[in-house]
């Protein structure tokens, strides 16, 4: 989850700098078309994901079972988004399928850097109940992650903040706060929810109203966190009593003795997805892997290993209640949170981010 957003930040900053990206790609990727043809002939599919525990979970839940079934071996690479785009623009991507967040899949579509998906070749998408917002022309969602309200349970005399209105309620829930920095989209939605805006009226965001509400707690926001583990560190150390956080990150700290909890109400959901780069050397195998990964049993296996939620509702039939309770796409959590509007943020990111930077410096 953290790696997704960190990579997006670097990509958004560098979409215009393709010359630098091309140079980086030339330095770090020496594979030629001949070598890629050899890889294809030996039934190797090159998948880009961001590695770490996420990559390891994919290996166990998706790649190894896929290889056993099809004989197609998976090789994983971790090119940054800027490098990926530069390789595609040069006409020689050194990966066949990309596992990236949906906002970057939309950006790749806008840049003409990905192939339109033939949904007729994805039989596990048909009538699967995948949200329409995750079925884009050039990308299909594969998992949900979410930003939530995390807090110290010993900070408020037994009271529990249960909403972003409580996060903003400094009188009843006093203490230092932390909000997300430039690692991801500014958290304006939380301010609007605190001010009473319902989920279905969040977008288009009322930016002026959001910043007016954010002014109310600016004096108590002592830190803007920049990496996924930081909110847990801040909360565990006691330097803040409440913070936004990626759900999976704070979950990993529960049960270790630190008095922490988090609240699903008002969670901001985002998604990872699959796309095929323009010029992929092995699109047929790419389609087979994507379709395999969207099987309900495979989605459930992945969710047991990594705390992202399945996009296929039937996957929950293969999960225990305790596992489902920590995932952002259970039916109850879908109702208590909202999906970030990618198109709105891509259209407005420059002006809103500039304004947020000015606000954060005050």
mmCIF file of C-alpha atoms in Angstrom:
data_model
loop_
_atom_site.group_PDB
_atom_site.id
_atom_site.type_symbol
_atom_site.label_atom_id
_atom_site.label_comp_id
_atom_site.label_asym_id
_atom_site.label_seq_id
_atom_site.Cartn_x
_atom_site.Cartn_y
_atom_site.Cartn_z
ATOM 1 C CA UNK A 1 0.000 0.000 0.000
ATOM 2 C CA UNK A 2 2.671 2.499 0.981
ATOM 3 C CA UNK A 3 4.835 1.579 -1.962
ATOM 4 C CA UNK A 4 1.938 2.189 -4.337
ATOM 5 C CA UNK A 5 1.452 5.743 -3.181
ATOM 6 C CA UNK A 6 5.165 6.538 -2.965
ATOM 7 C CA UNK A 7 5.662 5.393 -6.526
ATOM 8 C CA UNK A 8 2.660 7.436 -7.678
ATOM 9 C CA UNK A 9 4.152 10.582 -6.132
ATOM 10 C CA UNK A 10 7.370 10.070 -8.053
ATOM 11 C CA UNK A 11 5.456 9.380 -11.236
ATOM 12 C CA UNK A 12 3.190 12.422 -10.972
ATOM 13 C CA UNK A 13 6.230 14.585 -10.423
ATOM 14 C CA UNK A 14 7.941 13.188 -13.480
ATOM 15 C CA UNK A 15 5.363 12.603 -16.204
ATOM 16 C CA UNK A 16 6.693 15.606 -18.044
ATOM 17 C CA UNK A 17 10.311 14.519 -17.688
ATOM 18 C CA UNK A 18 10.361 11.638 -20.114
ATOM 19 C CA UNK A 19 13.898 12.356 -21.244
ATOM 20 C CA UNK A 20 15.177 11.664 -17.738
ATOM 21 C CA UNK A 21 12.976 8.600 -17.501
ATOM 22 C CA UNK A 22 14.243 7.292 -20.815
ATOM 23 C CA UNK A 23 17.835 7.739 -19.668
ATOM 24 C CA UNK A 24 17.096 5.879 -16.452
ATOM 25 C CA UNK A 25 15.418 3.092 -18.370
ATOM 26 C CA UNK A 26 18.420 2.777 -20.690
ATOM 27 C CA UNK A 27 20.754 2.531 -17.720
ATOM 28 C CA UNK A 28 18.730 0.061 -15.690
ATOM 29 C CA UNK A 29 17.183 -2.155 -18.323
ATOM 30 C CA UNK A 30 19.576 -3.817 -20.766
ATOM 31 C CA UNK A 31 17.189 -6.463 -22.084
ATOM 32 C CA UNK A 32 16.836 -6.371 -25.874
ATOM 33 C CA UNK A 33 13.960 -7.404 -28.097
ATOM 34 C CA UNK A 34 15.910 -10.570 -28.922
ATOM 35 C CA UNK A 35 16.184 -11.412 -25.233
ATOM 36 C CA UNK A 36 12.487 -10.716 -24.723
ATOM 37 C CA UNK A 37 11.667 -13.013 -27.658
ATOM 38 C CA UNK A 38 13.748 -15.709 -26.022
ATOM 39 C CA UNK A 39 11.898 -15.155 -22.764
ATOM 40 C CA UNK A 40 8.586 -15.430 -24.556
ATOM 41 C CA UNK A 41 9.578 -18.611 -26.323
ATOM 42 C CA UNK A 42 10.548 -20.128 -22.977
ATOM 43 C CA UNK A 43 7.065 -19.243 -21.631
ATOM 44 C CA UNK A 44 8.091 -16.492 -19.251
ATOM 45 C CA UNK A 45 5.701 -13.654 -18.416
ATOM 46 C CA UNK A 46 7.300 -10.496 -17.013
ATOM 47 C CA UNK A 47 5.123 -8.795 -14.380
ATOM 48 C CA UNK A 48 5.780 -5.430 -12.845
ATOM 49 C CA UNK A 49 4.761 -5.042 -9.205
ATOM 50 C CA UNK A 50 6.244 -3.071 -6.318
ATOM 51 C CA UNK A 51 7.732 -5.993 -4.425
ATOM 52 C CA UNK A 52 8.048 -6.334 -0.665
ATOM 53 C CA UNK A 53 5.391 -8.224 1.271
ATOM 54 C CA UNK A 54 2.931 -7.424 -1.501
ATOM 55 C CA UNK A 55 5.136 -9.102 -4.086
ATOM 56 C CA UNK A 56 5.686 -12.108 -1.829
ATOM 57 C CA UNK A 57 1.926 -12.522 -1.318
ATOM 58 C CA UNK A 58 1.408 -12.377 -5.082
ATOM 59 C CA UNK A 59 4.066 -15.029 -5.560
ATOM 60 C CA UNK A 60 2.341 -17.453 -3.202
ATOM 61 C CA UNK A 61 -1.292 -16.687 -4.030
ATOM 62 C CA UNK A 62 -1.135 -15.928 -7.755
ATOM 63 C CA UNK A 63 2.132 -16.578 -9.597
ATOM 64 C CA UNK A 64 3.072 -20.033 -8.347
ATOM 65 C CA UNK A 65 -0.457 -21.486 -8.723
ATOM 66 C CA UNK A 66 -0.677 -19.889 -12.192
ATOM 67 C CA UNK A 67 2.604 -21.500 -13.227
ATOM 68 C CA UNK A 68 1.494 -24.904 -11.938
ATOM 69 C CA UNK A 69 -1.709 -24.661 -13.963
ATOM 70 C CA UNK A 70 -0.356 -23.168 -17.197
ATOM 71 C CA UNK A 71 3.362 -23.889 -17.304
ATOM 72 C CA UNK A 72 3.987 -20.149 -17.810
ATOM 73 C CA UNK A 73 6.688 -18.914 -15.453
ATOM 74 C CA UNK A 74 6.522 -15.466 -13.877
ATOM 75 C CA UNK A 75 9.442 -13.070 -13.613
ATOM 76 C CA UNK A 76 8.886 -9.965 -11.500
ATOM 77 C CA UNK A 77 10.437 -6.532 -12.097
ATOM 78 C CA UNK A 78 10.032 -3.333 -10.111
ATOM 79 C CA UNK A 79 10.497 -0.454 -12.527
ATOM 80 C CA UNK A 80 9.292 2.924 -11.293
ATOM 81 C CA UNK A 81 6.348 4.439 -13.130
ATOM 82 C CA UNK A 82 8.517 7.008 -14.857
ATOM 83 C CA UNK A 83 10.819 4.280 -16.147
ATOM 84 C CA UNK A 84 7.837 2.224 -17.270
ATOM 85 C CA UNK A 85 6.408 5.093 -19.247
ATOM 86 C CA UNK A 86 9.768 5.891 -20.832
ATOM 87 C CA UNK A 87 10.239 2.281 -21.949
ATOM 88 C CA UNK A 88 6.767 2.213 -23.478
ATOM 89 C CA UNK A 89 7.333 5.508 -25.293
ATOM 90 C CA UNK A 90 10.553 4.049 -26.715
ATOM 91 C CA UNK A 91 8.527 1.089 -28.017
ATOM 92 C CA UNK A 92 10.326 -1.554 -25.987
ATOM 93 C CA UNK A 93 8.718 -2.186 -22.590
ATOM 94 C CA UNK A 94 10.629 -4.763 -20.595
ATOM 95 C CA UNK A 95 7.504 -6.045 -18.888
ATOM 96 C CA UNK A 96 4.339 -7.690 -20.212
ATOM 97 C CA UNK A 97 1.736 -6.865 -17.591
ATOM 98 C CA UNK A 98 1.670 -4.156 -14.931
ATOM 99 C CA UNK A 99 0.264 -4.353 -11.424
ATOM 100 C CA UNK A 100 -0.067 -0.708 -10.346
ATOM 101 C CA UNK A 101 -2.631 1.526 -8.687
ATOM 102 C CA UNK A 102 -5.696 2.477 -10.700
ATOM 103 C CA UNK A 103 -4.838 6.177 -10.800
ATOM 104 C CA UNK A 104 -1.646 5.381 -12.686
ATOM 105 C CA UNK A 105 -3.508 3.005 -14.988
ATOM 106 C CA UNK A 106 -5.753 5.930 -15.904
ATOM 107 C CA UNK A 107 -2.673 8.131 -16.401
ATOM 108 C CA UNK A 108 -1.096 5.505 -18.659
ATOM 109 C CA UNK A 109 -4.338 5.424 -20.657
ATOM 110 C CA UNK A 110 -4.261 9.217 -21.035
ATOM 111 C CA UNK A 111 -0.636 8.988 -22.187
ATOM 112 C CA UNK A 112 -1.482 6.332 -24.799
ATOM 113 C CA UNK A 113 0.914 3.983 -23.025
ATOM 114 C CA UNK A 114 -1.365 1.006 -22.394
ATOM 115 C CA UNK A 115 -3.444 -1.355 -24.488
ATOM 116 C CA UNK A 116 -7.251 -1.185 -24.448
ATOM 117 C CA UNK A 117 -8.474 -4.289 -22.646
ATOM 118 C CA UNK A 118 -10.552 -6.884 -24.484
ATOM 119 C CA UNK A 119 -12.939 -7.794 -21.685
ATOM 120 C CA UNK A 120 -14.212 -10.680 -23.788
ATOM 121 C CA UNK A 121 -10.945 -12.424 -22.918
ATOM 122 C CA UNK A 122 -11.486 -11.991 -19.168
ATOM 123 C CA UNK A 123 -14.193 -14.524 -18.389
ATOM 124 C CA UNK A 124 -13.798 -14.099 -14.622
ATOM 125 C CA UNK A 125 -14.868 -10.459 -14.947
ATOM 126 C CA UNK A 126 -18.231 -11.330 -16.481
ATOM 127 C CA UNK A 127 -21.070 -10.967 -13.981
ATOM 128 C CA UNK A 128 -18.511 -10.988 -11.168
ATOM 129 C CA UNK A 129 -19.873 -7.884 -9.427
ATOM 130 C CA UNK A 130 -16.674 -5.872 -9.835
ATOM 131 C CA UNK A 131 -17.419 -2.166 -9.332
ATOM 132 C CA UNK A 132 -17.912 -0.309 -12.594
ATOM 133 C CA UNK A 133 -15.287 2.252 -11.571
ATOM 134 C CA UNK A 134 -12.692 -0.543 -11.647
ATOM 135 C CA UNK A 135 -13.554 -1.614 -15.202
ATOM 136 C CA UNK A 136 -11.788 1.115 -17.149
ATOM 137 C CA UNK A 137 -10.951 0.921 -20.853
ATOM 138 C CA UNK A 138 -7.275 0.114 -20.207
ATOM 139 C CA UNK A 139 -7.229 -1.283 -16.682
ATOM 140 C CA UNK A 140 -9.144 -3.600 -14.370
ATOM 141 C CA UNK A 141 -9.088 -3.434 -10.585
ATOM 142 C CA UNK A 142 -7.604 -6.286 -8.567
ATOM 143 C CA UNK A 143 -7.650 -5.188 -4.899
ATOM 144 C CA UNK A 144 -8.772 -2.406 -2.561
ATOM 145 C CA UNK A 145 -6.762 -0.567 0.071
ATOM 146 C CA UNK A 146 -7.910 2.263 2.333
ATOM 147 C CA UNK A 147 -6.910 5.231 4.464
ATOM 148 C CA UNK A 148 -8.565 5.251 7.884
ATOM 149 C CA UNK A 149 -8.667 7.129 11.192
ATOM 150 C CA UNK A 150 -6.188 5.591 13.667
ATOM 151 C CA UNK A 151 -5.845 6.599 17.323
ATOM 152 C CA UNK A 152 -4.463 5.735 20.748
ATOM 153 C CA UNK A 153 -7.081 4.034 22.892
ATOM 154 C CA UNK A 154 -5.586 5.464 26.111
ATOM 155 C CA UNK A 155 -5.764 9.098 25.016
ATOM 156 C CA UNK A 156 -9.376 10.133 25.516
ATOM 157 C CA UNK A 157 -10.546 8.825 28.884
ATOM 158 C CA UNK A 158 -12.277 5.781 27.461
ATOM 159 C CA UNK A 159 -13.964 7.646 24.602
ATOM 160 C CA UNK A 160 -13.385 6.455 21.030
ATOM 161 C CA UNK A 161 -13.292 8.747 17.999
ATOM 162 C CA UNK A 162 -15.718 7.156 15.551
ATOM 163 C CA UNK A 163 -15.707 9.627 12.677
ATOM 164 C CA UNK A 164 -13.715 12.398 11.047
ATOM 165 C CA UNK A 165 -15.972 14.823 12.926
ATOM 166 C CA UNK A 166 -14.442 13.367 16.098
ATOM 167 C CA UNK A 167 -10.950 13.742 14.624
ATOM 168 C CA UNK A 168 -11.792 17.425 14.162
ATOM 169 C CA UNK A 169 -13.408 17.570 17.627
ATOM 170 C CA UNK A 170 -10.491 18.973 19.577
ATOM 171 C CA UNK A 171 -12.635 19.796 22.583
ATOM 172 C CA UNK A 172 -13.783 16.232 23.224
ATOM 173 C CA UNK A 173 -10.727 14.530 21.738
ATOM 174 C CA UNK A 174 -7.769 16.836 22.521
ATOM 175 C CA UNK A 175 -4.193 16.215 21.455
ATOM 176 C CA UNK A 176 -1.803 16.362 18.556
ATOM 177 C CA UNK A 177 -2.809 15.049 15.139
ATOM 178 C CA UNK A 178 -0.989 13.842 12.028
ATOM 179 C CA UNK A 179 -2.204 13.905 8.453
ATOM 180 C CA UNK A 180 -0.758 12.538 5.251
ATOM 181 C CA UNK A 181 1.870 14.549 3.443
ATOM 182 C CA UNK A 182 2.703 14.459 -0.252
ATOM 183 C CA UNK A 183 2.929 10.694 -0.400
ATOM 184 C CA UNK A 184 -0.610 10.605 -1.834
ATOM 185 C CA UNK A 185 -3.561 12.825 -2.713
ATOM 186 C CA UNK A 186 -4.299 15.513 -0.071
ATOM 187 C CA UNK A 187 -6.936 14.370 2.418
ATOM 188 C CA UNK A 188 -9.528 17.035 1.668
ATOM 189 C CA UNK A 189 -12.344 14.491 1.736
ATOM 190 C CA UNK A 190 -11.848 13.911 5.452
ATOM 191 C CA UNK A 191 -12.318 17.607 6.184
ATOM 192 C CA UNK A 192 -15.555 17.671 4.197
ATOM 193 C CA UNK A 193 -16.852 14.557 5.953
ATOM 194 C CA UNK A 194 -16.042 16.219 9.279
ATOM 195 C CA UNK A 195 -18.129 19.188 8.149
ATOM 196 C CA UNK A 196 -21.136 16.987 7.425
ATOM 197 C CA UNK A 197 -20.866 16.335 3.693
ATOM 198 C CA UNK A 198 -22.319 12.874 2.873
ATOM 199 C CA UNK A 199 -20.346 10.336 0.851
ATOM 200 C CA UNK A 200 -22.502 10.675 -2.242
ATOM 201 C CA UNK A 201 -21.968 14.462 -2.388
ATOM 202 C CA UNK A 202 -18.230 14.618 -1.845
ATOM 203 C CA UNK A 203 -17.365 15.077 -5.532
ATOM 204 C CA UNK A 204 -16.696 17.437 -7.078
ATOM 205 C CA UNK A 205 -14.828 18.484 -3.939
ATOM 206 C CA UNK A 206 -15.648 21.909 -2.532
ATOM 207 C CA UNK A 207 -11.995 22.893 -2.170
ATOM 208 C CA UNK A 208 -12.597 26.248 -0.491
ATOM 209 C CA UNK A 209 -14.851 24.651 2.114
ATOM 210 C CA UNK A 210 -12.360 21.849 2.719
ATOM 211 C CA UNK A 211 -9.476 24.233 3.415
ATOM 212 C CA UNK A 212 -11.656 26.337 5.694
ATOM 213 C CA UNK A 213 -12.402 23.231 7.756
ATOM 214 C CA UNK A 214 -8.761 22.157 7.722
ATOM 215 C CA UNK A 215 -7.820 25.575 9.154
ATOM 216 C CA UNK A 216 -9.748 24.599 12.307
ATOM 217 C CA UNK A 217 -7.221 21.929 13.293
ATOM 218 C CA UNK A 218 -4.057 23.265 11.645
ATOM 219 C CA UNK A 219 -2.575 24.224 15.007
ATOM 220 C CA UNK A 220 -2.906 20.656 16.270
ATOM 221 C CA UNK A 221 -1.506 18.980 13.147
ATOM 222 C CA UNK A 222 2.090 18.576 14.215
ATOM 223 C CA UNK A 223 3.259 16.189 11.504
ATOM 224 C CA UNK A 224 2.546 15.383 7.863
ATOM 225 C CA UNK A 225 3.621 11.778 7.398
ATOM 226 C CA UNK A 226 5.462 10.659 4.279
ATOM 227 C CA UNK A 227 5.768 6.859 4.450
ATOM 228 C CA UNK A 228 3.364 4.080 5.341
ATOM 229 C CA UNK A 229 4.843 3.028 8.673
ATOM 230 C CA UNK A 230 5.106 6.581 10.007
ATOM 231 C CA UNK A 231 1.578 6.987 11.468
ATOM 232 C CA UNK A 232 2.060 3.853 13.549
ATOM 233 C CA UNK A 233 5.428 5.119 14.754
ATOM 234 C CA UNK A 234 3.968 8.502 15.683
ATOM 235 C CA UNK A 235 1.045 6.924 17.529
ATOM 236 C CA UNK A 236 3.162 4.282 19.247
ATOM 237 C CA UNK A 237 5.637 6.905 20.426
ATOM 238 C CA UNK A 238 2.861 9.153 21.732
ATOM 239 C CA UNK A 239 3.833 12.211 19.696
ATOM 240 C CA UNK A 240 0.300 12.241 18.279
ATOM 241 C CA UNK A 241 -2.946 10.760 19.575
ATOM 242 C CA UNK A 242 -4.776 10.475 16.243
ATOM 243 C CA UNK A 243 -3.714 10.215 12.618
ATOM 244 C CA UNK A 244 -4.851 9.178 9.201
ATOM 245 C CA UNK A 245 -3.189 5.904 8.245
ATOM 246 C CA UNK A 246 -3.258 3.136 5.670
ATOM 247 C CA UNK A 247 -5.368 0.438 7.282
ATOM 248 C CA UNK A 248 -2.982 -2.419 6.613
ATOM 249 C CA UNK A 249 -0.101 -0.581 8.242
ATOM 250 C CA UNK A 250 -1.872 0.078 11.535
ATOM 251 C CA UNK A 251 -3.321 -3.458 11.522
ATOM 252 C CA UNK A 252 0.199 -4.843 11.597
ATOM 253 C CA UNK A 253 0.770 -3.113 14.963
ATOM 254 C CA UNK A 254 -2.311 -4.429 16.724
ATOM 255 C CA UNK A 255 -1.690 -7.079 19.345
ATOM 256 C CA UNK A 256 1.863 -5.875 20.044
ATOM 257 C CA UNK A 257 0.992 -4.156 23.298
ATOM 258 C CA UNK A 258 0.605 -0.617 21.976
ATOM 259 C CA UNK A 259 -2.895 0.754 22.726
ATOM 260 C CA UNK A 260 -3.988 1.450 19.137
ATOM 261 C CA UNK A 261 -7.227 1.129 17.207
ATOM 262 C CA UNK A 262 -8.665 2.382 13.950
ATOM 263 C CA UNK A 263 -12.060 3.277 12.547
ATOM 264 C CA UNK A 264 -13.520 2.142 9.209
ATOM 265 C CA UNK A 265 -16.157 4.887 9.197
ATOM 266 C CA UNK A 266 -15.143 7.423 6.546
ATOM 267 C CA UNK A 267 -12.398 5.252 5.038
ATOM 268 C CA UNK A 268 -11.063 6.500 1.695
ATOM 269 C CA UNK A 269 -10.666 3.531 -0.636
ATOM 270 C CA UNK A 270 -8.286 3.227 -3.549
ATOM 271 C CA UNK A 271 -7.441 0.277 -5.764
ATOM 272 C CA UNK A 272 -4.607 -1.559 -7.432
ATOM 273 C CA UNK A 273 -5.216 -2.984 -10.874
ATOM 274 C CA UNK A 274 -3.851 -4.727 -13.935
ATOM 275 C CA UNK A 275 -2.971 -3.235 -17.292
ATOM 276 C CA UNK A 276 -1.050 -4.293 -20.383
ATOM 277 C CA UNK A 277 1.617 -1.891 -21.661
ATOM 278 C CA UNK A 278 1.518 -0.857 -25.290
ATOM 279 C CA UNK A 279 4.007 -3.070 -27.089
ATOM 280 C CA UNK A 280 3.803 -5.967 -24.614
ATOM 281 C CA UNK A 281 5.711 -8.933 -26.030
ATOM 282 C CA UNK A 282 3.374 -11.491 -24.468
ATOM 283 C CA UNK A 283 -0.212 -10.170 -24.326
ATOM 284 C CA UNK A 284 -1.845 -13.600 -24.529
ATOM 285 C CA UNK A 285 -0.141 -14.782 -21.362
ATOM 286 C CA UNK A 286 -0.888 -11.406 -19.765
ATOM 287 C CA UNK A 287 -4.609 -11.931 -20.304
ATOM 288 C CA UNK A 288 -4.369 -15.427 -18.858
ATOM 289 C CA UNK A 289 -2.654 -14.163 -15.699
ATOM 290 C CA UNK A 290 -5.117 -11.302 -15.209
ATOM 291 C CA UNK A 291 -8.081 -13.636 -15.619
ATOM 292 C CA UNK A 292 -6.529 -16.164 -13.234
ATOM 293 C CA UNK A 293 -5.926 -13.503 -10.554
ATOM 294 C CA UNK A 294 -9.607 -12.477 -10.649
ATOM 295 C CA UNK A 295 -10.924 -15.923 -9.749
ATOM 296 C CA UNK A 296 -12.762 -15.752 -6.417
ATOM 297 C CA UNK A 297 -10.594 -18.431 -4.771
ATOM 298 C CA UNK A 298 -7.387 -16.720 -5.920
ATOM 299 C CA UNK A 299 -8.645 -13.352 -4.692
ATOM 300 C CA UNK A 300 -9.418 -14.922 -1.320
ATOM 301 C CA UNK A 301 -5.990 -16.572 -1.107
ATOM 302 C CA UNK A 302 -4.334 -13.220 -1.779
ATOM 303 C CA UNK A 303 -6.453 -11.500 0.899
ATOM 304 C CA UNK A 304 -5.363 -14.053 3.509
ATOM 305 C CA UNK A 305 -1.729 -13.154 2.864
ATOM 306 C CA UNK A 306 -1.961 -9.380 2.369
ATOM 307 C CA UNK A 307 -4.585 -7.017 3.865
ATOM 308 C CA UNK A 308 -5.996 -5.618 0.609
ATOM 309 C CA UNK A 309 -9.642 -6.374 -0.129
ATOM 310 C CA UNK A 310 -10.855 -8.478 -3.059
ATOM 311 C CA UNK A 311 -12.678 -6.736 -5.895
ATOM 312 C CA UNK A 312 -14.703 -9.884 -6.634
ATOM 313 C CA UNK A 313 -17.451 -10.145 -3.983
ATOM 314 C CA UNK A 314 -17.652 -13.948 -4.277
ATOM 315 C CA UNK A 315 -14.154 -14.139 -2.791
ATOM 316 C CA UNK A 316 -15.658 -13.420 0.617
ATOM 317 C CA UNK A 317 -17.368 -16.811 0.497
ATOM 318 C CA UNK A 318 -13.889 -18.347 0.922
ATOM 319 C CA UNK A 319 -12.759 -16.102 3.795
ATOM 320 C CA UNK A 320 -13.339 -16.427 7.518
ATOM 321 C CA UNK A 321 -15.220 -13.692 9.330
ATOM 322 C CA UNK A 322 -12.073 -12.652 11.188
ATOM 323 C CA UNK A 323 -10.113 -12.230 7.946
ATOM 324 C CA UNK A 324 -12.959 -10.367 6.241
ATOM 325 C CA UNK A 325 -13.215 -7.943 9.162
ATOM 326 C CA UNK A 326 -9.795 -6.430 8.371
ATOM 327 C CA UNK A 327 -10.433 -5.862 4.665
ATOM 328 C CA UNK A 328 -11.742 -2.631 3.090
ATOM 329 C CA UNK A 329 -14.197 -4.244 0.655
ATOM 330 C CA UNK A 330 -16.452 -6.239 2.963
ATOM 331 C CA UNK A 331 -20.083 -5.212 2.377
ATOM 332 C CA UNK A 332 -20.202 -3.262 5.637
ATOM 333 C CA UNK A 333 -16.970 -1.424 4.978
ATOM 334 C CA UNK A 334 -18.046 -0.571 1.448
ATOM 335 C CA UNK A 335 -21.056 1.206 2.941
ATOM 336 C CA UNK A 336 -19.081 2.998 5.662
ATOM 337 C CA UNK A 337 -16.443 4.403 3.310
ATOM 338 C CA UNK A 338 -16.060 5.890 -0.154
ATOM 339 C CA UNK A 339 -13.980 5.503 -3.309
ATOM 340 C CA UNK A 340 -11.516 8.235 -4.244
ATOM 341 C CA UNK A 341 -12.608 9.847 -7.528
ATOM 342 C CA UNK A 342 -9.540 9.338 -9.716
ATOM 343 C CA UNK A 343 -10.700 11.463 -12.638
ATOM 344 C CA UNK A 344 -11.490 14.435 -10.388
ATOM 345 C CA UNK A 345 -8.068 14.253 -8.739
ATOM 346 C CA UNK A 346 -6.197 13.900 -12.025
ATOM 347 C CA UNK A 347 -8.009 16.914 -13.441
ATOM 348 C CA UNK A 348 -7.442 19.067 -10.351
ATOM 349 C CA UNK A 349 -4.219 17.721 -8.848
ATOM 350 C CA UNK A 350 -1.902 20.588 -9.788
ATOM 351 C CA UNK A 351 -3.926 23.489 -8.423
ATOM 352 C CA UNK A 352 -5.081 21.597 -5.323
ATOM 353 C CA UNK A 353 -1.628 20.248 -4.496
ATOM 354 C CA UNK A 354 -0.084 23.719 -4.818
ATOM 355 C CA UNK A 355 -2.689 25.114 -2.468
ATOM 356 C CA UNK A 356 -2.205 22.231 -0.021
ATOM 357 C CA UNK A 357 1.560 22.839 0.057
ATOM 358 C CA UNK A 358 0.996 26.487 0.916
ATOM 359 C CA UNK A 359 -1.472 25.480 3.634
ATOM 360 C CA UNK A 360 0.846 22.860 5.122
ATOM 361 C CA UNK A 361 3.704 25.389 5.372
ATOM 362 C CA UNK A 362 1.673 27.867 7.413
#
